[in-house]
Structures are given as structure tokens and as C-alpha cells.
mmCIF file of C-alpha atoms in Angstrom:
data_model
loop_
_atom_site.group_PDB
_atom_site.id
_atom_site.type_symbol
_atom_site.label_atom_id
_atom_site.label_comp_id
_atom_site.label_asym_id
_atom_site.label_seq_id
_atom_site.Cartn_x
_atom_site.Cartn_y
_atom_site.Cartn_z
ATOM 1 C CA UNK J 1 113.517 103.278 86.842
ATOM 2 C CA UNK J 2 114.627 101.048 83.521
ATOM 3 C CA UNK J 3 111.653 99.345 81.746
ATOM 4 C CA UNK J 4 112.980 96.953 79.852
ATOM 5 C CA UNK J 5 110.868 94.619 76.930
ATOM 6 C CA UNK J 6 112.124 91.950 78.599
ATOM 7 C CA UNK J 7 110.268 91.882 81.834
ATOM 8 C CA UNK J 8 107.158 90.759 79.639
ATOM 9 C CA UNK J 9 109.247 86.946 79.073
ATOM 10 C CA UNK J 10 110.223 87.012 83.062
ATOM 11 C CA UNK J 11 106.618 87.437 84.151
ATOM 12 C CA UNK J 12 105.438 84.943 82.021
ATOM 13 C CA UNK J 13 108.069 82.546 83.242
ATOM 14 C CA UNK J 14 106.987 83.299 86.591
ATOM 15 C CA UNK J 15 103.272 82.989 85.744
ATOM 16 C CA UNK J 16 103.196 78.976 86.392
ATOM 17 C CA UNK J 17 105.759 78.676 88.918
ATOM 18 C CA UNK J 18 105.040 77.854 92.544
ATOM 19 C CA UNK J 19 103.070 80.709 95.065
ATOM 20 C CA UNK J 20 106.045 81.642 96.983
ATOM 21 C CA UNK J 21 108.634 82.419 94.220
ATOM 22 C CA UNK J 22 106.074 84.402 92.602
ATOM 23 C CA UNK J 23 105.407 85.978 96.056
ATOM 24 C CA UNK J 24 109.090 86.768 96.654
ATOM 25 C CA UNK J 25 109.481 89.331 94.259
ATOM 26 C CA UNK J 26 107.557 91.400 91.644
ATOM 27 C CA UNK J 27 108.023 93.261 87.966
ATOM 28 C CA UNK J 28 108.498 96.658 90.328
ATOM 29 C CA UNK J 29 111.014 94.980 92.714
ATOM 30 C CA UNK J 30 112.703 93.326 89.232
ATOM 31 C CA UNK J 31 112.995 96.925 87.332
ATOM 32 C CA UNK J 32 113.209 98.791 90.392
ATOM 33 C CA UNK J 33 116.052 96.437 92.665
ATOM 34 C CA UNK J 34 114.374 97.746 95.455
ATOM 35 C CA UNK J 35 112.573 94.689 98.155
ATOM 36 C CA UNK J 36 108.922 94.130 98.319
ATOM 37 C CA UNK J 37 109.716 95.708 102.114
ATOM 38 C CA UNK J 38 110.897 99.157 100.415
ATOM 39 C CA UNK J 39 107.421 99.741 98.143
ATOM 40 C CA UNK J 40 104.001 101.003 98.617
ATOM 41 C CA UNK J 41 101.516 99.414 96.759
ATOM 42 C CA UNK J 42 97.658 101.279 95.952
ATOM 43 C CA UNK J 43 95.377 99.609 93.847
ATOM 44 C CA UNK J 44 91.710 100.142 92.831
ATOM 45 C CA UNK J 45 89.302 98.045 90.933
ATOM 46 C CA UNK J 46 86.128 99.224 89.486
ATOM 47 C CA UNK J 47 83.826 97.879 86.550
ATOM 48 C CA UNK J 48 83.493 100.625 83.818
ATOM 49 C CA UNK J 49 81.375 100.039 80.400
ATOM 50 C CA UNK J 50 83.961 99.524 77.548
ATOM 51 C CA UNK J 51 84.038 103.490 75.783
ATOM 52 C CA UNK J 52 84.253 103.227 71.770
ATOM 53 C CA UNK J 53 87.714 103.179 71.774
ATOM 54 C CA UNK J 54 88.445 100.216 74.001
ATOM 55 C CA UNK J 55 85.552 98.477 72.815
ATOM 56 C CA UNK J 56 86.943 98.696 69.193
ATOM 57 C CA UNK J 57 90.205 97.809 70.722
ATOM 58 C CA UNK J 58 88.856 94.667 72.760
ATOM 59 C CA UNK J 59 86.225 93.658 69.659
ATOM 60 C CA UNK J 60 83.459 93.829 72.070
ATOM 61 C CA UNK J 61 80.545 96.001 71.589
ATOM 62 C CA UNK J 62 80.704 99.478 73.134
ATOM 63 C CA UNK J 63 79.320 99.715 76.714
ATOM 64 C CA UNK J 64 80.771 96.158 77.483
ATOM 65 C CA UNK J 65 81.666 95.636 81.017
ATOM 66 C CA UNK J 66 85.079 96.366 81.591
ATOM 67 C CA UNK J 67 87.663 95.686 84.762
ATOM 68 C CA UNK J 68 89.310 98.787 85.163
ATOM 69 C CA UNK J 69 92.126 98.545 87.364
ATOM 70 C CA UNK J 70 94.846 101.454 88.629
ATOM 71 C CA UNK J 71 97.585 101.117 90.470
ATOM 72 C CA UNK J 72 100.626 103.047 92.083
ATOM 73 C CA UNK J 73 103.429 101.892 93.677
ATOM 74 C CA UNK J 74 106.225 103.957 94.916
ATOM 75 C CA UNK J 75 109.348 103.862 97.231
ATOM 76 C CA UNK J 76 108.131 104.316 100.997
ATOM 77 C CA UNK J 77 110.811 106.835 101.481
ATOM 78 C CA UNK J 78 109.452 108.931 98.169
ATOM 79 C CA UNK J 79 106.076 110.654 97.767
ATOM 80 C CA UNK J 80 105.658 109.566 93.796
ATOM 81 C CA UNK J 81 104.998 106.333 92.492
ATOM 82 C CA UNK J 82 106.920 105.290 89.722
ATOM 83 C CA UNK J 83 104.207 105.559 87.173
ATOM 84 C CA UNK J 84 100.785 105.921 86.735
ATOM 85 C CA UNK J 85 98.936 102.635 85.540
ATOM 86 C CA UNK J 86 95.020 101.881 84.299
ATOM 87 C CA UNK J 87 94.716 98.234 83.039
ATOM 88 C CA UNK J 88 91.861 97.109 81.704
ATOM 89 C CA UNK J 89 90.420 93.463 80.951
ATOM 90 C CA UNK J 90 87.172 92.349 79.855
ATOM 91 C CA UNK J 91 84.856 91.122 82.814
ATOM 92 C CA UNK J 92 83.565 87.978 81.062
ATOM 93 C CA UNK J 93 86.832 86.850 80.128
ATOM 94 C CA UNK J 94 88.198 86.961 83.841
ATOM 95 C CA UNK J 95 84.701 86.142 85.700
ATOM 96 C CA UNK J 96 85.399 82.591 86.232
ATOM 97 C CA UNK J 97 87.587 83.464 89.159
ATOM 98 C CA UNK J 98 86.051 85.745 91.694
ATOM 99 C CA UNK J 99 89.155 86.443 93.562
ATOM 100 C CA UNK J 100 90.223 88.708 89.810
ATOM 101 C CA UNK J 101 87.723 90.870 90.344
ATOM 102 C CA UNK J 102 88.385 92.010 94.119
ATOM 103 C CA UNK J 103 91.077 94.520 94.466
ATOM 104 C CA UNK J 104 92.461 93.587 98.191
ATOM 105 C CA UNK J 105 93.668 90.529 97.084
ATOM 106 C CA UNK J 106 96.662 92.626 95.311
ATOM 107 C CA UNK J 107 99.535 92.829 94.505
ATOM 108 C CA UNK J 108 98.778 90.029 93.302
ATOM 109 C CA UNK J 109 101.654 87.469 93.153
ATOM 110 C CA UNK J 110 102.879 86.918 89.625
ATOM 111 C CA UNK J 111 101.303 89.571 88.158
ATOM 112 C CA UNK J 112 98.649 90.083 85.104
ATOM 113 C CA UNK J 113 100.134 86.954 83.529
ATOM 114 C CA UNK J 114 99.381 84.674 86.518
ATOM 115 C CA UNK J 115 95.713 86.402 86.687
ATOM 116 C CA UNK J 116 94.826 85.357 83.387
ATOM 117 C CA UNK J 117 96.955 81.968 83.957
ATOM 118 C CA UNK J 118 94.017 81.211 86.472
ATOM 119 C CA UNK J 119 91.417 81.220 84.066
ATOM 120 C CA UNK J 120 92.912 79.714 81.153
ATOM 121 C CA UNK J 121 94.469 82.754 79.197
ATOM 122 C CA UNK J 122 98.179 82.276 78.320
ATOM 123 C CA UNK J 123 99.730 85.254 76.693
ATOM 124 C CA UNK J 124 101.444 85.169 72.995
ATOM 125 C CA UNK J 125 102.523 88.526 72.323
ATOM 126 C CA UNK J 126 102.360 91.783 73.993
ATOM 127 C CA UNK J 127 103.053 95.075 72.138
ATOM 128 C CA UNK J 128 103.470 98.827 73.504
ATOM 129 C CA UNK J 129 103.484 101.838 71.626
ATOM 130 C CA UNK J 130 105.364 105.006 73.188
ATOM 131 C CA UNK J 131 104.647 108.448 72.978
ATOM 132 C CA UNK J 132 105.692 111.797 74.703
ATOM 133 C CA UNK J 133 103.378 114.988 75.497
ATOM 134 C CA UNK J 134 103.266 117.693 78.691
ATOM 135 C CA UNK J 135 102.281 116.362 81.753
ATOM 136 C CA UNK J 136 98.245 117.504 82.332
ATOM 137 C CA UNK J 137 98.454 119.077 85.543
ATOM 138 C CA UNK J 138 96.937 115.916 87.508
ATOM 139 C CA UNK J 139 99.822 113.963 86.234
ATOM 140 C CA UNK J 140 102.397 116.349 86.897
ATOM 141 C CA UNK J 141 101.368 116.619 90.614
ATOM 142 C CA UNK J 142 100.837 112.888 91.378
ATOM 143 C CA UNK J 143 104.538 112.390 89.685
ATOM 144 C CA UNK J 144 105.889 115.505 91.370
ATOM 145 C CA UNK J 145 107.375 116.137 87.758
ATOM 146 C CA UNK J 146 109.753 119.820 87.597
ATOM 147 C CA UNK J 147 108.323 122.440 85.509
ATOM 148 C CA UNK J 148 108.880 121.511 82.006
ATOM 149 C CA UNK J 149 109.066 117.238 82.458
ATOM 150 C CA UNK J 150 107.173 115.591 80.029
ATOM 151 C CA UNK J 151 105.483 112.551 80.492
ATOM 152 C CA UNK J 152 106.067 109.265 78.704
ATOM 153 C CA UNK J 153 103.156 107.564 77.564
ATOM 154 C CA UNK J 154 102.915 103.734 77.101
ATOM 155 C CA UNK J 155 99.883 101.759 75.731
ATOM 156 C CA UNK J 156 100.428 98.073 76.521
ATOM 157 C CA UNK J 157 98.540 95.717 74.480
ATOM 158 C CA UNK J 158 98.154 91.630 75.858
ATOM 159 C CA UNK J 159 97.437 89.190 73.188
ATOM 160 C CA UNK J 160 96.759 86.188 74.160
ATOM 161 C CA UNK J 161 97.232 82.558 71.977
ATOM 162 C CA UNK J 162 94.093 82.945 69.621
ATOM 163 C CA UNK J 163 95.348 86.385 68.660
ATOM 164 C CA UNK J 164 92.616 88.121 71.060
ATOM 165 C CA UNK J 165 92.996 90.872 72.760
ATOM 166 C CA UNK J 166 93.290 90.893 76.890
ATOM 167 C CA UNK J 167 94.649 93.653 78.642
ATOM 168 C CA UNK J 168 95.030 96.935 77.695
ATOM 169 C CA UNK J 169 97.396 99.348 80.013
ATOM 170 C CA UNK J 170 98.443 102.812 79.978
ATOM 171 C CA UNK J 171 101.482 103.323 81.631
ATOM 172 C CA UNK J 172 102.631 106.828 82.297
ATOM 173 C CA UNK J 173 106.108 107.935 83.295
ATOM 174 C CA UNK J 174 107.638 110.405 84.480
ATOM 175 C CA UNK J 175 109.726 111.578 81.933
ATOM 176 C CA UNK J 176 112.694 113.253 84.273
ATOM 177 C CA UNK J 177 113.683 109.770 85.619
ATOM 178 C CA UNK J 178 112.266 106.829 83.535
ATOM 179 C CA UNK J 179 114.261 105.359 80.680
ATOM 180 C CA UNK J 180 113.000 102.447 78.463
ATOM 181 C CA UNK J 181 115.081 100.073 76.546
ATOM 182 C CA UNK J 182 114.064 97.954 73.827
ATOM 183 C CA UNK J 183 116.281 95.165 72.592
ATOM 184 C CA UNK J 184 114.963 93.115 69.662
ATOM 185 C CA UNK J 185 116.783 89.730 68.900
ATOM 186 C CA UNK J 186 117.549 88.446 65.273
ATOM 187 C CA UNK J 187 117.291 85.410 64.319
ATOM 188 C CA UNK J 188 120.293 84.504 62.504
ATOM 189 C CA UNK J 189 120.537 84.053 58.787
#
């Protein structure tokens, strides 16, 4: 699987367009080139008080109610998902629309972006910060990593226009068959 920082543009351009071309395809099927027939798609919502760290993260005070949301997706002829995902959003922010909050109404077309598109939130930046460890030995069973795969760990943060934090994910990878690619345009001189 190639994650590339330029899915973050697509799925914002997607975020306002009309139900059924959002519905048609997804960031997975986009990064993947596999067909919204070919996946299998687990998610699970719960509401979590915000822990110091995410708290300090968010700004809100610790114990805050927090959406925490995971999800897997994987190829329906493969055991593993792709990755291993926990996103987490601020209950207040999102309560305004009910249907954010229930977890069978995913995967939810256009994404995270379109979510927060329904209550007013428009993303300005997002920014992701990589590391690499040993699997724990959860990880490397869900992943169904060889001996000796490490993991890839990515921390996704969602700003949104006011410079506010959003979302927070943490992505991880298996490190035997993800690659990321970063390209950063320059303006010219």
C-alpha cells in the first residue's frame, strides 16, 4: 500500500461534491486501486474522556469527552487490514449531527473531511509525524507482520481554518509492505 501526502487535497476535494461520487470510491480504494467490492470494512465508535495527552493536544481540559473511533479495512481475500487506525474528535465539536456519532452509518462516504464538512469544520492543514519501533505483540498479530517487521507509526493531526485542532489519528503500518511518499511543492522564486 502507497500513502501518499496527497490523498489529504483529494479528500478534501471530494468533501463537498455530490453523495454518489463520494460514494463511488474511498481514500483505501484511491491508495489501494482495489474496488469498494474487494474491501472489508470494521469500524467501532465509542466515547472515551480526553487522557492528558490528547487533552493537551485538543486544548480541552483533561477528561473531556472524546469520539474515539477505530477502524480496519482489509482485502476480502487477505486476513490483515492494511493498517491499524484510532481517530479521535472532540464530541462537542461534532454533536450537532447525530448521524457522526453512530458507527453503522460507516464507511462513511467522503471520509473525515465530509464528517466535519457537515457541521461546519473545513480543514486548513493537516500534519503527520512518522516514526518506527517493534511491533507490540497485539500489533504484530492483527498485521500478521514476519518475525522481525517493524511497525510504522503515523500521528495525523487535522487543523481546521481557525488553527484548532480536530482530529487526531494514529495510523499504524505494517512495516514489511507499506511505503509512504512525501512530495513537497516549491513555490517558485
Amino acid at each position: 500500500m502507497l500513502r501518499d501526502n496527497h490523498r489529504h487535497q483529494w479528500e478534501k476535494d471530494r468533501a463537498r461534491r455530490p453523495l454518489a461520487t463520494r460514494a463511488a470510491t474511498g481514500a483505501t480504494e484511491h491508495e489501494t486501486g482495489l474496488e469498494v467490492r474487494d474491501l472489508v470494512f470494521h469500524a467501532r465508535y465509542r466515547e472515551v474522556a480526553a487522557p492528558p495527552e490528547l487533552a493537551n493536544a485538543f486544548g480541552v481540559p483533561e477528561g473531556t469527552p472524546l469520539l474515539e473511533r477505530t477502524y480496519r479495512t482489509r482485502c476480502s481475500t487477505e486476513h490483515a487490514p492494511f493498517s491499524l487506525v484510532t481517530s479521535y474528535l472532540v464530541r462537542a465539536m461534532i454533536a450537532a449531527n447525530p448521524d457522526l456519532l453512530d458507527d453503522s452509518n460507516e464507511p462513511w462516504p467522503g471520509g473525515t473531511q465530509n464528517q466535519l464538512h457537515t457541521v461546519g469544520i473545513e480543514l486548513s492543514r493537516i500534519e503527520e509525524r512518522v516514526t518506527a519501533r517493534p511491533p507490540t505483540p497485539g500489533q504484530a498479530w492483527e498485521l500478521d507482520l514476519p518475525p522481525g517487521a517493524p511497525v510504522i507509526l503515523l500521528r495525523k493531526t487535522s487543523y481546521d481554518i481557525t488553527d484548532r485542532v480536530v482530529e487526531i489519528s494514529e495510523v499504524t503500518l505494517p512495516g514489511d509492505r507499506a511505503e509512504l511518499r512525501f512530495t513537497t511543492l516549491l513555490e517558485r522564486w
